[in-house]
Amino acid sequence: MSLTVVDNPITNHYLSILRSRHSNSETFRSAGRRVALSLVHEAARGLLEDEIEVETPLEGTTGKRISQGIVAVPVLRSGLGMIDAVLALLPNVSVGYVGVARDEVTIKPEEYYIKLPDMTGKKVLVLEPMLATGGSLAYAIARIKDRGGEDITAICVIASPAGVERLQEEHPDVDIVVASVDRDLDYRYYIRPGLGDMGDRLFGTV
């Protein structure tokens, strides 16, 4: 498993807007999309390509085209905030969904919805903005593997060290692309310093 922290001025700029408690839902969504675009760019490294012949206005040349099918799987609900970035950048994308709620007492994941396309031979991008305890993401990845997913990358905005460690233990074959690994978790299992509840801030349900 590889852990890639996307550290560049553009990502850092918009991540700071996401973190700010003063960002309203519209500002938050806009900044989140820009961070997601940066993360998807990084996650796309290694996608299979074919060489193609291209005619420019001046002459023929050789170009490249992404040839590998891609499946994007947002973990509901906050993962929905990242799907536009995938669809904007990548061709040949199918979309699946895994709905997982965290029991606030036991902190265990509870599945309430799953719909996945055929993933044979495809790159699977699992979209989970907040990798806190890692329980929901680890569960979602296990279900994806049950349905045939093999080449899997998790795309997260912010992770905790505990969440990264759990994913490394349970899914050592899964790569992680993240904008920041933050300090720790608080007593409610929120990432600190974090950005609060991603889903609530995305959809204005704070």
PDB file of C-alpha atoms in Angstrom:
ATOM      1  CA  MET A   1       0.000   0.000   0.000  1.00  0.00           C
ATOM      2  CA  SER A   2       1.218   3.492  -0.784  1.00  0.00           C
ATOM      3  CA  LEU A   3       0.146   6.656   1.021  1.00  0.00           C
ATOM      4  CA  THR A   4       0.379   9.809  -1.103  1.00  0.00           C
ATOM      5  CA  VAL A   5      -0.134  13.208   0.519  1.00  0.00           C
ATOM      6  CA  VAL A   6      -0.885  15.780  -2.183  1.00  0.00           C
ATOM      7  CA  ASP A   7       1.019  18.826  -0.944  1.00  0.00           C
ATOM      8  CA  ASN A   8       0.952  21.734  -3.385  1.00  0.00           C
ATOM      9  CA  PRO A   9      -0.068  25.409  -3.169  1.00  0.00           C
ATOM     10  CA  ILE A  10      -3.415  24.969  -4.944  1.00  0.00           C
ATOM     11  CA  THR A  11      -4.517  22.017  -2.817  1.00  0.00           C
ATOM     12  CA  ASN A  12      -3.329  23.702   0.372  1.00  0.00           C
ATOM     13  CA  HIS A  13      -5.134  26.945  -0.502  1.00  0.00           C
ATOM     14  CA  TYR A  14      -8.514  25.307  -0.989  1.00  0.00           C
ATOM     15  CA  LEU A  15      -8.028  22.890   1.893  1.00  0.00           C
ATOM     16  CA  SER A  16      -7.638  25.912   4.183  1.00  0.00           C
ATOM     17  CA  ILE A  17     -10.972  27.248   2.900  1.00  0.00           C
ATOM     18  CA  LEU A  18     -12.549  23.870   3.677  1.00  0.00           C
ATOM     19  CA  ARG A  19     -11.169  23.962   7.199  1.00  0.00           C
ATOM     20  CA  SER A  20     -12.475  27.458   7.985  1.00  0.00           C
ATOM     21  CA  ARG A  21     -15.590  27.530  10.129  1.00  0.00           C
ATOM     22  CA  HIS A  22     -16.568  30.739   8.314  1.00  0.00           C
ATOM     23  CA  SER A  23     -16.985  29.056   4.898  1.00  0.00           C
ATOM     24  CA  ASN A  24     -20.673  28.756   3.997  1.00  0.00           C
ATOM     25  CA  SER A  25     -22.043  25.730   2.130  1.00  0.00           C
ATOM     26  CA  GLU A  26     -21.572  27.286  -1.312  1.00  0.00           C
ATOM     27  CA  THR A  27     -17.961  28.261  -0.600  1.00  0.00           C
ATOM     28  CA  PHE A  28     -17.336  24.899   1.023  1.00  0.00           C
ATOM     29  CA  ARG A  29     -18.660  22.945  -1.964  1.00  0.00           C
ATOM     30  CA  SER A  30     -16.611  25.011  -4.413  1.00  0.00           C
ATOM     31  CA  ALA A  31     -13.392  24.536  -2.439  1.00  0.00           C
ATOM     32  CA  GLY A  32     -14.137  20.840  -1.971  1.00  0.00           C
ATOM     33  CA  ARG A  33     -14.484  20.330  -5.717  1.00  0.00           C
ATOM     34  CA  ARG A  34     -11.115  21.962  -6.324  1.00  0.00           C
ATOM     35  CA  VAL A  35      -9.398  19.831  -3.711  1.00  0.00           C
ATOM     36  CA  ALA A  36     -11.042  16.744  -5.201  1.00  0.00           C
ATOM     37  CA  LEU A  37      -9.798  17.662  -8.697  1.00  0.00           C
ATOM     38  CA  SER A  38      -6.249  17.814  -7.365  1.00  0.00           C
ATOM     39  CA  LEU A  39      -6.606  14.442  -5.640  1.00  0.00           C
ATOM     40  CA  VAL A  40      -8.097  12.764  -8.715  1.00  0.00           C
ATOM     41  CA  HIS A  41      -5.196  14.038 -10.825  1.00  0.00           C
ATOM     42  CA  GLU A  42      -2.813  12.250  -8.467  1.00  0.00           C
ATOM     43  CA  ALA A  43      -4.911   9.089  -8.220  1.00  0.00           C
ATOM     44  CA  ALA A  44      -4.940   8.803 -12.027  1.00  0.00           C
ATOM     45  CA  ARG A  45      -1.220   8.071 -12.164  1.00  0.00           C
ATOM     46  CA  GLY A  46      -0.697   4.540 -13.411  1.00  0.00           C
ATOM     47  CA  LEU A  47      -3.960   4.229 -15.326  1.00  0.00           C
ATOM     48  CA  LEU A  48      -3.483   2.041 -18.376  1.00  0.00           C
ATOM     49  CA  GLU A  49      -2.993   3.890 -21.664  1.00  0.00           C
ATOM     50  CA  ASP A  50      -2.993   3.074 -25.372  1.00  0.00           C
ATOM     51  CA  GLU A  51      -0.995   4.877 -28.019  1.00  0.00           C
ATOM     52  CA  ILE A  52      -3.148   6.467 -30.707  1.00  0.00           C
ATOM     53  CA  GLU A  53      -2.530   8.306 -33.942  1.00  0.00           C
ATOM     54  CA  VAL A  54      -3.547  11.968 -33.857  1.00  0.00           C
ATOM     55  CA  GLU A  55      -3.764  14.440 -36.720  1.00  0.00           C
ATOM     56  CA  THR A  56      -2.826  17.952 -35.619  1.00  0.00           C
ATOM     57  CA  PRO A  57      -3.489  20.932 -37.943  1.00  0.00           C
ATOM     58  CA  LEU A  58       0.125  20.540 -39.116  1.00  0.00           C
ATOM     59  CA  GLU A  59       0.924  16.822 -39.220  1.00  0.00           C
ATOM     60  CA  GLY A  60       0.323  13.392 -37.763  1.00  0.00           C
ATOM     61  CA  THR A  61       1.723  12.433 -34.365  1.00  0.00           C
ATOM     62  CA  THR A  62       1.343   9.837 -31.639  1.00  0.00           C
ATOM     63  CA  GLY A  63      -0.793  10.519 -28.588  1.00  0.00           C
ATOM     64  CA  LYS A  64      -2.107   8.563 -25.632  1.00  0.00           C
ATOM     65  CA  ARG A  65      -5.582   7.670 -24.466  1.00  0.00           C
ATOM     66  CA  ILE A  66      -6.734   6.214 -21.156  1.00  0.00           C
ATOM     67  CA  SER A  67      -7.778   2.680 -21.992  1.00  0.00           C
ATOM     68  CA  GLN A  68      -8.638   1.314 -18.559  1.00  0.00           C
ATOM     69  CA  GLY A  69     -12.232   1.363 -17.405  1.00  0.00           C
ATOM     70  CA  ILE A  70     -12.830   3.274 -14.181  1.00  0.00           C
ATOM     71  CA  VAL A  71     -15.374   2.781 -11.424  1.00  0.00           C
ATOM     72  CA  ALA A  72     -15.960   5.595  -8.941  1.00  0.00           C
ATOM     73  CA  VAL A  73     -17.578   4.570  -5.660  1.00  0.00           C
ATOM     74  CA  PRO A  74     -18.536   7.399  -3.305  1.00  0.00           C
ATOM     75  CA  VAL A  75     -19.191   6.302   0.257  1.00  0.00           C
ATOM     76  CA  LEU A  76     -22.528   7.928   1.074  1.00  0.00           C
ATOM     77  CA  ARG A  77     -23.215  10.605   1.804  1.00  0.00           C
ATOM     78  CA  SER A  78     -20.122  12.821   1.976  1.00  0.00           C
ATOM     79  CA  GLY A  79     -18.402  10.965  -0.878  1.00  0.00           C
ATOM     80  CA  LEU A  80     -20.983  12.489  -3.234  1.00  0.00           C
ATOM     81  CA  GLY A  81     -19.120  15.767  -2.912  1.00  0.00           C
ATOM     82  CA  MET A  82     -16.156  14.285  -4.806  1.00  0.00           C
ATOM     83  CA  ILE A  83     -17.908  12.540  -7.688  1.00  0.00           C
ATOM     84  CA  ASP A  84     -18.084  15.610  -9.965  1.00  0.00           C
ATOM     85  CA  ALA A  85     -14.280  15.838  -9.993  1.00  0.00           C
ATOM     86  CA  VAL A  86     -13.960  12.246 -11.179  1.00  0.00           C
ATOM     87  CA  LEU A  87     -16.564  12.661 -13.913  1.00  0.00           C
ATOM     88  CA  ALA A  88     -15.022  15.957 -15.051  1.00  0.00           C
ATOM     89  CA  LEU A  89     -11.531  14.538 -15.501  1.00  0.00           C
ATOM     90  CA  LEU A  90     -11.756  10.870 -16.402  1.00  0.00           C
ATOM     91  CA  PRO A  91     -13.339   8.997 -19.332  1.00  0.00           C
ATOM     92  CA  ASN A  92     -15.059   5.620 -19.228  1.00  0.00           C
ATOM     93  CA  VAL A  93     -16.375   6.074 -15.691  1.00  0.00           C
ATOM     94  CA  SER A  94     -19.091   3.937 -14.145  1.00  0.00           C
ATOM     95  CA  VAL A  95     -20.457   4.949 -10.753  1.00  0.00           C
ATOM     96  CA  GLY A  96     -21.398   2.717  -7.842  1.00  0.00           C
ATOM     97  CA  TYR A  97     -22.473   3.554  -4.307  1.00  0.00           C
ATOM     98  CA  VAL A  98     -21.931   2.158  -0.843  1.00  0.00           C
ATOM     99  CA  GLY A  99     -24.061   3.625   1.931  1.00  0.00           C
ATOM    100  CA  VAL A 100     -22.497   3.198   5.352  1.00  0.00           C
ATOM    101  CA  ALA A 101     -23.606   4.865   8.584  1.00  0.00           C
ATOM    102  CA  ARG A 102     -21.494   4.896  11.722  1.00  0.00           C
ATOM    103  CA  ASP A 103     -23.269   3.798  14.875  1.00  0.00           C
ATOM    104  CA  GLU A 104     -22.578   6.653  17.290  1.00  0.00           C
ATOM    105  CA  VAL A 105     -22.452   4.290  20.276  1.00  0.00           C
ATOM    106  CA  THR A 106     -20.476   1.314  18.978  1.00  0.00           C
ATOM    107  CA  ILE A 107     -18.634   3.284  16.218  1.00  0.00           C
ATOM    108  CA  LYS A 108     -19.189   0.260  13.973  1.00  0.00           C
ATOM    109  CA  PRO A 109     -20.233   0.705  10.322  1.00  0.00           C
ATOM    110  CA  GLU A 110     -23.772  -0.223   9.315  1.00  0.00           C
ATOM    111  CA  GLU A 111     -24.557  -0.744   5.633  1.00  0.00           C
ATOM    112  CA  TYR A 112     -27.832   0.682   4.377  1.00  0.00           C
ATOM    113  CA  TYR A 113     -27.300   0.697   0.594  1.00  0.00           C
ATOM    114  CA  ILE A 114     -25.030  -0.845  -2.027  1.00  0.00           C
ATOM    115  CA  LYS A 115     -25.099  -0.676  -5.819  1.00  0.00           C
ATOM    116  CA  LEU A 116     -21.960  -1.577  -7.760  1.00  0.00           C
ATOM    117  CA  PRO A 117     -21.284  -2.093 -11.487  1.00  0.00           C
ATOM    118  CA  ASP A 118     -19.016  -4.738 -12.972  1.00  0.00           C
ATOM    119  CA  MET A 119     -15.471  -3.966 -11.819  1.00  0.00           C
ATOM    120  CA  THR A 120     -13.541  -6.662 -13.688  1.00  0.00           C
ATOM    121  CA  GLY A 121     -10.230  -5.276 -14.932  1.00  0.00           C
ATOM    122  CA  LYS A 122     -11.171  -1.739 -13.922  1.00  0.00           C
ATOM    123  CA  LYS A 123      -9.592   0.854 -11.670  1.00  0.00           C
ATOM    124  CA  VAL A 124     -11.796   1.458  -8.636  1.00  0.00           C
ATOM    125  CA  LEU A 125     -11.655   4.880  -6.974  1.00  0.00           C
ATOM    126  CA  VAL A 126     -13.325   4.874  -3.563  1.00  0.00           C
ATOM    127  CA  LEU A 127     -14.333   8.376  -2.494  1.00  0.00           C
ATOM    128  CA  GLU A 128     -14.399   8.942   1.272  1.00  0.00           C
ATOM    129  CA  PRO A 129     -13.489  12.514   2.248  1.00  0.00           C
ATOM    130  CA  MET A 130     -12.855  11.875   5.948  1.00  0.00           C
ATOM    131  CA  LEU A 131     -10.754   8.859   6.941  1.00  0.00           C
ATOM    132  CA  ALA A 132     -11.314   9.048  10.698  1.00  0.00           C
ATOM    133  CA  THR A 133     -11.390   5.668  12.460  1.00  0.00           C
ATOM    134  CA  GLY A 134     -11.246   3.937   9.084  1.00  0.00           C
ATOM    135  CA  GLY A 135     -14.192   1.708   9.907  1.00  0.00           C
ATOM    136  CA  SER A 136     -16.573   2.895   7.183  1.00  0.00           C
ATOM    137  CA  LEU A 137     -13.924   2.977   4.462  1.00  0.00           C
ATOM    138  CA  ALA A 138     -12.480  -0.417   5.398  1.00  0.00           C
ATOM    139  CA  TYR A 139     -16.000  -1.874   5.359  1.00  0.00           C
ATOM    140  CA  ALA A 140     -16.829  -0.301   1.990  1.00  0.00           C
ATOM    141  CA  ILE A 141     -13.613  -1.625   0.454  1.00  0.00           C
ATOM    142  CA  ALA A 142     -14.350  -5.112   1.782  1.00  0.00           C
ATOM    143  CA  ARG A 143     -17.765  -5.023   0.107  1.00  0.00           C
ATOM    144  CA  ILE A 144     -16.188  -3.791  -3.137  1.00  0.00           C
ATOM    145  CA  LYS A 145     -13.732  -6.691  -3.030  1.00  0.00           C
ATOM    146  CA  ASP A 146     -16.634  -9.077  -2.399  1.00  0.00           C
ATOM    147  CA  ARG A 147     -18.119  -7.871  -5.697  1.00  0.00           C
ATOM    148  CA  GLY A 148     -14.907  -8.345  -7.688  1.00  0.00           C
ATOM    149  CA  GLY A 149     -12.994  -5.088  -7.232  1.00  0.00           C
ATOM    150  CA  GLU A 150      -9.220  -5.592  -7.181  1.00  0.00           C
ATOM    151  CA  ASP A 151      -7.309  -2.500  -8.353  1.00  0.00           C
ATOM    152  CA  ILE A 152      -8.459  -0.047  -5.682  1.00  0.00           C
ATOM    153  CA  THR A 153      -7.374   3.444  -4.649  1.00  0.00           C
ATOM    154  CA  ALA A 154      -9.004   5.359  -1.793  1.00  0.00           C
ATOM    155  CA  ILE A 155      -9.267   9.123  -2.289  1.00  0.00           C
ATOM    156  CA  CYS A 156      -9.664  11.120   0.926  1.00  0.00           C
ATOM    157  CA  VAL A 157      -9.477  14.802   1.773  1.00  0.00           C
ATOM    158  CA  ILE A 158      -8.277  14.409   5.365  1.00  0.00           C
ATOM    159  CA  ALA A 159      -7.121  11.324   7.262  1.00  0.00           C
ATOM    160  CA  SER A 160      -6.158  10.561  10.835  1.00  0.00           C
ATOM    161  CA  PRO A 161      -3.082   8.463  11.644  1.00  0.00           C
ATOM    162  CA  ALA A 162      -5.392   5.861  13.206  1.00  0.00           C
ATOM    163  CA  GLY A 163      -7.500   5.638  10.058  1.00  0.00           C
ATOM    164  CA  VAL A 164      -4.458   5.220   7.832  1.00  0.00           C
ATOM    165  CA  GLU A 165      -3.086   2.528  10.123  1.00  0.00           C
ATOM    166  CA  ARG A 166      -6.360   0.603  10.116  1.00  0.00           C
ATOM    167  CA  LEU A 167      -6.596   0.677   6.343  1.00  0.00           C
ATOM    168  CA  GLN A 168      -2.996  -0.480   6.053  1.00  0.00           C
ATOM    169  CA  GLU A 169      -3.763  -3.413   8.344  1.00  0.00           C
ATOM    170  CA  GLU A 170      -7.062  -4.493   6.771  1.00  0.00           C
ATOM    171  CA  HIS A 171      -6.346  -3.642   3.122  1.00  0.00           C
ATOM    172  CA  PRO A 172      -2.579  -3.530   2.521  1.00  0.00           C
ATOM    173  CA  ASP A 173      -3.172  -3.746  -1.246  1.00  0.00           C
ATOM    174  CA  VAL A 174      -5.147  -0.479  -1.390  1.00  0.00           C
ATOM    175  CA  ASP A 175      -3.423   2.835  -2.125  1.00  0.00           C
ATOM    176  CA  ILE A 176      -4.486   6.056  -0.392  1.00  0.00           C
ATOM    177  CA  VAL A 177      -4.380   9.553  -1.880  1.00  0.00           C
ATOM    178  CA  VAL A 178      -5.070  12.315   0.648  1.00  0.00           C
ATOM    179  CA  ALA A 179      -4.656  16.075   1.000  1.00  0.00           C
ATOM    180  CA  SER A 180      -3.620  15.951   4.664  1.00  0.00           C
ATOM    181  CA  VAL A 181      -2.956  13.520   7.494  1.00  0.00           C
ATOM    182  CA  ASP A 182      -4.059  15.424  10.594  1.00  0.00           C
ATOM    183  CA  ARG A 183      -3.038  15.119  14.224  1.00  0.00           C
ATOM    184  CA  ASP A 184      -5.541  12.791  15.914  1.00  0.00           C
ATOM    185  CA  LEU A 185      -9.177  12.060  16.779  1.00  0.00           C
ATOM    186  CA  ASP A 186     -11.237  13.681  19.529  1.00  0.00           C
ATOM    187  CA  TYR A 187     -13.513  11.819  21.956  1.00  0.00           C
ATOM    188  CA  ARG A 188     -16.305  11.790  19.328  1.00  0.00           C
ATOM    189  CA  TYR A 189     -13.911  10.337  16.734  1.00  0.00           C
ATOM    190  CA  TYR A 190     -13.780  13.555  14.727  1.00  0.00           C
ATOM    191  CA  ILE A 191     -10.458  14.314  13.046  1.00  0.00           C
ATOM    192  CA  ARG A 192      -8.479  17.170  14.629  1.00  0.00           C
ATOM    193  CA  PRO A 193      -7.907  19.852  13.514  1.00  0.00           C
ATOM    194  CA  GLY A 194     -10.015  18.534  10.619  1.00  0.00           C
ATOM    195  CA  LEU A 195     -12.876  20.496   9.106  1.00  0.00           C
ATOM    196  CA  GLY A 196     -15.914  19.329  11.058  1.00  0.00           C
ATOM    197  CA  ASP A 197     -18.589  17.079   9.558  1.00  0.00           C
ATOM    198  CA  MET A 198     -17.976  16.987   5.790  1.00  0.00           C
ATOM    199  CA  GLY A 199     -21.473  15.809   4.904  1.00  0.00           C
ATOM    200  CA  ASP A 200     -23.244  18.386   7.053  1.00  0.00           C
ATOM    201  CA  ARG A 201     -21.137  21.220   5.671  1.00  0.00           C
ATOM    202  CA  LEU A 202     -21.534  20.061   2.063  1.00  0.00           C
ATOM    203  CA  PHE A 203     -25.296  19.805   2.230  1.00  0.00           C
ATOM    204  CA  GLY A 204     -26.081  22.612   4.673  1.00  0.00           C
ATOM    205  CA  THR A 205     -27.355  20.378   7.472  1.00  0.00           C
ATOM    206  CA  VAL A 206     -25.060  21.698  10.213  1.00  0.00           C
TER     207      VAL A 206
END
